[in-house]
Amino acid sequence: MQVLVTGGAGFIGSNFLNLSVPRYRDRRFVNVDHLGYAANLANVAETAKSPNYAFVRVDITDADAVDRLFHDHPPDLVVHFAAESHVDRSIVGPRAFVRTNIEGTFNLLEACRKYWPKGRGLFHHVSTDEVYGSLGESGAFTEATPYDPSSPYSASKAASDHLVRAYARTYGLATKITNCSNNYGPYQFPEKLIPLTILNAIDRKPLPVYGKGLNVRDWLYVEDHCEAIWAVIDHGGPGRTYNVGGNNEVRNIDVVRQICRLLAEETGQREDDLLALISYVTDRPGHDLRYAIDATRLKAECRWTPQETFETGLRRTVRWYLSNKAWVDEVRSGDYRKWIATNYADRTQP
Ligand code: NAD
Ligand code: TDX
């Protein structure tokens, strides 16, 4: 069996490959990535030594290149991670999100339609809970929650979900979709809240908290997300959608405080010195207040349970960033610096 993993040099895709390649030695994995700013082949350096792994550089917005990819590496399973993934970047420059997340997904679906005869193949689409918009103080997203995306990022992911369902209904393509809450863990590009806070705290730089820090996210350790994707591939119903989340609702300010505590414990620094770095900055436009996932369907139909609590997963994550200095230094020397300058320079106190 040949598994085509798009976006496999990014955060979740590389964790997915690192877990899967050694485990499924009878399958061949093809990592497809255009190597954008969030990609890093160092993320899969160990995995790349396996004989059942190959890397192909393809931009999924290039329809001809995607067609060639399917011709040269005909897949039985596509696990589609590739996307522009950062909400703040989608506010600054939405075009890349429409191109990759919508057109790129469309190109992959077209290739599946062309190369897979009826009854062949499975297209697993990796999506986000942000398609549902924002919750108030109570309740949780179920698979029946109407789509109501707030940002160009979440709107583009919503559009891609709709395309996937349309190809299932219209052309009979075998598809599954997972909508997951916020991930954290090794190899996450430090534009996202958790790695940004860890790295800034290590450097004793300000820890930017948007608005009052009261927005709530439902955090899931990345390996638990990857296991959920396999659980759905193996046990999920055809054409079905599954919400993925770990019941870890935390306010942003408490995420940042918890990182300060763990970092103090791990390094012997004074927690108060780290907490003093917290800096409230201008809020994100259209900032969703709260996400929470009801993962009942996934647990009932696919026998999945998360392994990490927020405390254990966050400690593993803090330790990973502390002990992978070479990775951090490489990331910091590139696009990361430009982005930090663009996004935070003009964010004054609210
Ligand atoms: P990421 O930004 O770390 O990685 C995305 C990868 O896709 C990168 O390696 C990038 O180079 C690649 N890519 C982007 N545009 C491409 C293109 N045009 N052609 C080929 N490759 C391209 O993102 P991530 O956090 O790993 O997210 C992966 C997927 O999971 C995305 O679809 C995202 O919407 C979804 N998701 C993420 C989270 C989260 O918390 N990070 C939560 C739920 C769902
Ligand atoms: O510096 C910051 N300060 C801050 O307060 C950053 C970068 C973020 N925040 C807030 C905004 C959010 O409420 O923290 C929360 C988390 O922000 P991000 O890490 O940017 O994640 P989010 O916007 O919630 O989206 C993430 O989860 C869903 C991923 O980036 C998406 O790809 C995924 O689909």
mmCIF file of N, CA, C and O in Angstrom, residues 161-214:
data_model
loop_
_atom_site.group_PDB
_atom_site.id
_atom_site.type_symbol
_atom_site.label_atom_id
_atom_site.label_comp_id
_atom_site.label_asym_id
_atom_site.label_seq_id
_atom_site.Cartn_x
_atom_site.Cartn_y
_atom_site.Cartn_z
ATOM 1 N N ASP A 161 -13.296 21.578 3.252
ATOM 2 C CA ASP A 161 -14.158 20.503 3.783
ATOM 3 C C ASP A 161 -15.361 20.289 2.859
ATOM 4 O O ASP A 161 -15.748 19.153 2.552
ATOM 5 N N HIS A 162 -15.963 21.407 2.419
ATOM 6 C CA HIS A 162 -17.144 21.309 1.540
ATOM 7 C C HIS A 162 -16.781 20.619 0.219
ATOM 8 O O HIS A 162 -17.557 19.803 -0.297
ATOM 9 N N LEU A 163 -15.604 20.970 -0.320
ATOM 10 C CA LEU A 163 -15.180 20.328 -1.576
ATOM 11 C C LEU A 163 -15.020 18.817 -1.381
ATOM 12 O O LEU A 163 -15.438 18.026 -2.231
ATOM 13 N N VAL A 164 -14.415 18.432 -0.266
ATOM 14 C CA VAL A 164 -14.202 16.997 -0.011
ATOM 15 C C VAL A 164 -15.557 16.284 0.040
ATOM 16 O O VAL A 164 -15.760 15.238 -0.589
ATOM 17 N N ARG A 165 -16.521 16.862 0.747
ATOM 18 C CA ARG A 165 -17.855 16.221 0.840
ATOM 19 C C ARG A 165 -18.540 16.195 -0.527
ATOM 20 O O ARG A 165 -19.221 15.230 -0.875
ATOM 21 N N ALA A 166 -18.338 17.265 -1.289
ATOM 22 C CA ALA A 166 -18.965 17.314 -2.618
ATOM 23 C C ALA A 166 -18.407 16.201 -3.517
ATOM 24 O O ALA A 166 -19.160 15.576 -4.275
ATOM 25 N N TYR A 167 -17.108 15.938 -3.425
ATOM 26 C CA TYR A 167 -16.513 14.875 -4.246
ATOM 27 C C TYR A 167 -16.999 13.503 -3.797
ATOM 28 O O TYR A 167 -17.121 12.586 -4.609
ATOM 29 N N ALA A 168 -17.268 13.358 -2.510
ATOM 30 C CA ALA A 168 -17.812 12.082 -2.022
ATOM 31 C C ALA A 168 -19.218 11.880 -2.579
ATOM 32 O O ALA A 168 -19.548 10.827 -3.128
ATOM 33 N N ARG A 169 -20.052 12.938 -2.473
ATOM 34 C CA ARG A 169 -21.453 12.799 -2.901
ATOM 35 C C ARG A 169 -21.589 12.724 -4.418
ATOM 36 O O ARG A 169 -22.365 11.935 -4.948
ATOM 37 N N THR A 170 -20.845 13.565 -5.117
ATOM 38 C CA THR A 170 -21.037 13.672 -6.564
ATOM 39 C C THR A 170 -20.332 12.565 -7.330
ATOM 40 O O THR A 170 -20.897 11.989 -8.256
ATOM 41 N N TYR A 171 -19.085 12.286 -6.929
ATOM 42 C CA TYR A 171 -18.279 11.337 -7.714
ATOM 43 C C TYR A 171 -18.075 10.001 -6.999
ATOM 44 O O TYR A 171 -17.382 9.127 -7.522
ATOM 45 N N GLY A 172 -18.613 9.891 -5.789
ATOM 46 C CA GLY A 172 -18.457 8.623 -5.059
ATOM 47 C C GLY A 172 -17.054 8.398 -4.536
ATOM 48 O O GLY A 172 -16.669 7.263 -4.224
ATOM 49 N N LEU A 173 -16.265 9.489 -4.424
ATOM 50 C CA LEU A 173 -14.901 9.347 -3.899
ATOM 51 C C LEU A 173 -14.966 8.923 -2.427
ATOM 52 O O LEU A 173 -15.788 9.434 -1.664
ATOM 53 N N ALA A 174 -14.091 7.999 -2.031
ATOM 54 C CA ALA A 174 -14.047 7.569 -0.627
ATOM 55 C C ALA A 174 -13.276 8.614 0.179
ATOM 56 O O ALA A 174 -12.090 8.850 -0.083
ATOM 57 N N THR A 175 -13.952 9.255 1.098
ATOM 58 C CA THR A 175 -13.334 10.337 1.883
ATOM 59 C C THR A 175 -13.676 10.181 3.363
ATOM 60 O O THR A 175 -14.693 9.586 3.724
ATOM 61 N N LYS A 176 -12.806 10.748 4.192
ATOM 62 C CA LYS A 176 -13.105 10.932 5.615
ATOM 63 C C LYS A 176 -12.516 12.275 6.017
ATOM 64 O O LYS A 176 -11.518 12.718 5.434
ATOM 65 N N ILE A 177 -13.145 12.909 7.008
ATOM 66 C CA ILE A 177 -12.661 14.214 7.477
ATOM 67 C C ILE A 177 -12.518 14.169 8.986
ATOM 68 O O ILE A 177 -13.386 13.626 9.680
ATOM 69 N N THR A 178 -11.400 14.729 9.491
ATOM 70 C CA THR A 178 -11.292 14.950 10.935
ATOM 71 C C THR A 178 -11.163 16.450 11.183
ATOM 72 O O THR A 178 -10.400 17.137 10.507
ATOM 73 N N ASN A 179 -11.933 16.952 12.136
ATOM 74 C CA ASN A 179 -11.852 18.365 12.540
ATOM 75 C C ASN A 179 -11.294 18.402 13.958
ATOM 76 O O ASN A 179 -11.977 18.036 14.920
ATOM 77 N N CYS A 180 -10.050 18.845 14.059
ATOM 78 C CA CYS A 180 -9.352 18.758 15.347
ATOM 79 C C CYS A 180 -9.178 20.127 15.999
ATOM 80 O O CYS A 180 -9.121 21.154 15.325
ATOM 81 N N SER A 181 -9.076 20.100 17.311
ATOM 82 C CA SER A 181 -8.814 21.317 18.085
ATOM 83 C C SER A 181 -7.320 21.655 18.041
ATOM 84 O O SER A 181 -6.547 21.003 17.350
ATOM 85 N N ASN A 182 -6.911 22.648 18.818
ATOM 86 C CA ASN A 182 -5.521 23.137 18.789
ATOM 87 C C ASN A 182 -4.521 22.063 19.196
ATOM 88 O O ASN A 182 -4.652 21.460 20.250
ATOM 89 N N ASN A 183 -3.492 21.883 18.364
ATOM 90 C CA ASN A 183 -2.416 20.928 18.648
ATOM 91 C C ASN A 183 -1.212 21.643 19.255
ATOM 92 O O ASN A 183 -0.990 22.825 19.007
ATOM 93 N N TYR A 184 -0.420 20.877 19.983
ATOM 94 C CA TYR A 184 0.883 21.375 20.453
ATOM 95 C C TYR A 184 1.795 20.168 20.583
ATOM 96 O O TYR A 184 1.347 19.022 20.649
ATOM 97 N N GLY A 185 3.125 20.430 20.597
ATOM 98 C CA GLY A 185 4.085 19.339 20.713
ATOM 99 C C GLY A 185 5.348 19.661 19.928
ATOM 100 O O GLY A 185 5.539 20.798 19.470
ATOM 101 N N PRO A 186 6.230 18.665 19.728
ATOM 102 C CA PRO A 186 7.499 18.883 19.038
ATOM 103 C C PRO A 186 7.301 19.352 17.599
ATOM 104 O O PRO A 186 6.324 18.990 16.953
ATOM 105 N N TYR A 187 8.260 20.136 17.113
ATOM 106 C CA TYR A 187 8.349 20.591 15.717
ATOM 107 C C TYR A 187 7.314 21.634 15.335
ATOM 108 O O TYR A 187 7.135 21.912 14.155
ATOM 109 N N GLN A 188 6.616 22.230 16.296
ATOM 110 C CA GLN A 188 5.636 23.265 15.908
ATOM 111 C C GLN A 188 6.367 24.588 15.665
ATOM 112 O O GLN A 188 7.171 25.027 16.501
ATOM 113 N N PHE A 189 6.061 25.206 14.555
ATOM 114 C CA PHE A 189 6.722 26.464 14.186
ATOM 115 C C PHE A 189 6.361 27.537 15.224
ATOM 116 O O PHE A 189 5.185 27.705 15.552
ATOM 117 N N PRO A 190 7.365 28.292 15.711
ATOM 118 C CA PRO A 190 7.108 29.183 16.857
ATOM 119 C C PRO A 190 6.385 30.481 16.524
ATOM 120 O O PRO A 190 6.678 31.528 17.093
ATOM 121 N N GLU A 191 5.412 30.398 15.626
ATOM 122 C CA GLU A 191 4.466 31.496 15.387
ATOM 123 C C GLU A 191 3.201 31.244 16.208
ATOM 124 O O GLU A 191 2.432 32.157 16.459
ATOM 125 N N LYS A 192 2.978 29.980 16.607
ATOM 126 C CA LYS A 192 1.767 29.602 17.347
ATOM 127 C C LYS A 192 1.992 29.812 18.849
ATOM 128 O O LYS A 192 3.134 29.810 19.323
ATOM 129 N N LEU A 193 0.892 29.985 19.586
ATOM 130 C CA LEU A 193 0.989 30.441 20.980
ATOM 131 C C LEU A 193 1.990 29.639 21.827
ATOM 132 O O LEU A 193 2.839 30.229 22.502
ATOM 133 N N ILE A 194 1.881 28.308 21.822
ATOM 134 C CA ILE A 194 2.681 27.533 22.783
ATOM 135 C C ILE A 194 4.179 27.577 22.465
ATOM 136 O O ILE A 194 4.978 27.968 23.338
ATOM 137 N N PRO A 195 4.615 27.250 21.245
ATOM 138 C CA PRO A 195 6.063 27.327 21.017
ATOM 139 C C PRO A 195 6.613 28.759 21.083
ATOM 140 O O PRO A 195 7.736 28.973 21.537
ATOM 141 N N LEU A 196 5.789 29.740 20.663
ATOM 142 C CA LEU A 196 6.244 31.137 20.745
ATOM 143 C C LEU A 196 6.498 31.519 22.207
ATOM 144 O O LEU A 196 7.514 32.138 22.547
ATOM 145 N N THR A 197 5.570 31.126 23.076
ATOM 146 C CA THR A 197 5.718 31.464 24.488
ATOM 147 C C THR A 197 6.935 30.759 25.094
ATOM 148 O O THR A 197 7.715 31.369 25.835
ATOM 149 N N ILE A 198 7.118 29.485 24.755
ATOM 150 C CA ILE A 198 8.268 28.745 25.312
ATOM 151 C C ILE A 198 9.572 29.409 24.881
ATOM 152 O O ILE A 198 10.447 29.693 25.712
ATOM 153 N N LEU A 199 9.711 29.688 23.590
ATOM 154 C CA LEU A 199 10.978 30.235 23.096
ATOM 155 C C LEU A 199 11.217 31.657 23.603
ATOM 156 O O LEU A 199 12.340 32.005 23.976
ATOM 157 N N ASN A 200 10.159 32.472 23.634
ATOM 158 C CA ASN A 200 10.345 33.827 24.165
ATOM 159 C C ASN A 200 10.727 33.785 25.648
ATOM 160 O O ASN A 200 11.577 34.543 26.101
ATOM 161 N N ALA A 201 10.098 32.874 26.388
ATOM 162 C CA ALA A 201 10.418 32.779 27.826
ATOM 163 C C ALA A 201 11.863 32.332 28.028
ATOM 164 O O ALA A 201 12.569 32.868 28.890
ATOM 165 N N ILE A 202 12.308 31.385 27.202
ATOM 166 C CA ILE A 202 13.712 30.939 27.305
ATOM 167 C C ILE A 202 14.650 32.125 27.082
ATOM 168 O O ILE A 202 15.656 32.281 27.767
ATOM 169 N N ASP A 203 14.278 32.995 26.124
ATOM 170 C CA ASP A 203 15.114 34.167 25.792
ATOM 171 C C ASP A 203 14.830 35.384 26.663
ATOM 172 O O ASP A 203 15.386 36.457 26.418
ATOM 173 N N ARG A 204 13.911 35.229 27.617
ATOM 174 C CA ARG A 204 13.493 36.374 28.457
ATOM 175 C C ARG A 204 12.972 37.548 27.620
ATOM 176 O O ARG A 204 13.263 38.710 27.895
ATOM 177 N N LYS A 205 12.181 37.194 26.592
ATOM 178 C CA LYS A 205 11.529 38.235 25.780
ATOM 179 C C LYS A 205 10.064 38.340 26.218
ATOM 180 O O LYS A 205 9.543 37.398 26.813
ATOM 181 N N PRO A 206 9.366 39.439 25.856
ATOM 182 C CA PRO A 206 7.957 39.567 26.244
ATOM 183 C C PRO A 206 7.116 38.396 25.733
ATOM 184 O O PRO A 206 7.369 37.862 24.647
ATOM 185 N N LEU A 207 6.112 37.998 26.525
ATOM 186 C CA LEU A 207 5.203 36.910 26.146
ATOM 187 C C LEU A 207 3.889 37.555 25.720
ATOM 188 O O LEU A 207 3.086 37.964 26.577
ATOM 189 N N PRO A 208 3.648 37.704 24.397
ATOM 190 C CA PRO A 208 2.469 38.459 23.944
ATOM 191 C C PRO A 208 1.169 37.684 24.154
ATOM 192 O O PRO A 208 1.031 36.557 23.683
ATOM 193 N N VAL A 209 0.240 38.317 24.864
ATOM 194 C CA VAL A 209 -1.081 37.717 25.095
ATOM 195 C C VAL A 209 -2.106 38.653 24.468
ATOM 196 O O VAL A 209 -2.156 39.842 24.800
ATOM 197 N N TYR A 210 -2.912 38.117 23.545
ATOM 198 C CA TYR A 210 -3.871 38.953 22.821
ATOM 199 C C TYR A 210 -5.051 39.337 23.728
ATOM 200 O O TYR A 210 -5.605 38.472 24.430
ATOM 201 N N GLY A 211 -5.451 40.601 23.629
ATOM 202 C CA GLY A 211 -6.615 41.067 24.392
ATOM 203 C C GLY A 211 -6.374 40.888 25.876
ATOM 204 O O GLY A 211 -5.326 41.249 26.411
ATOM 205 N N LYS A 212 -7.359 40.266 26.553
ATOM 206 C CA LYS A 212 -7.222 40.056 28.003
ATOM 207 C C LYS A 212 -6.752 38.636 28.325
ATOM 208 O O LYS A 212 -6.684 38.237 29.484
ATOM 209 N N GLY A 213 -6.497 37.836 27.281
ATOM 210 C CA GLY A 213 -6.010 36.465 27.524
ATOM 211 C C GLY A 213 -7.114 35.516 27.953
ATOM 212 O O GLY A 213 -6.844 34.427 28.464
ATOM 213 N N LEU A 214 -8.384 35.928 27.749
ATOM 214 C CA LEU A 214 -9.491 35.117 28.265
ATOM 215 C C LEU A 214 -10.066 34.151 27.223
ATOM 216 O O LEU A 214 -10.979 33.382 27.524
#
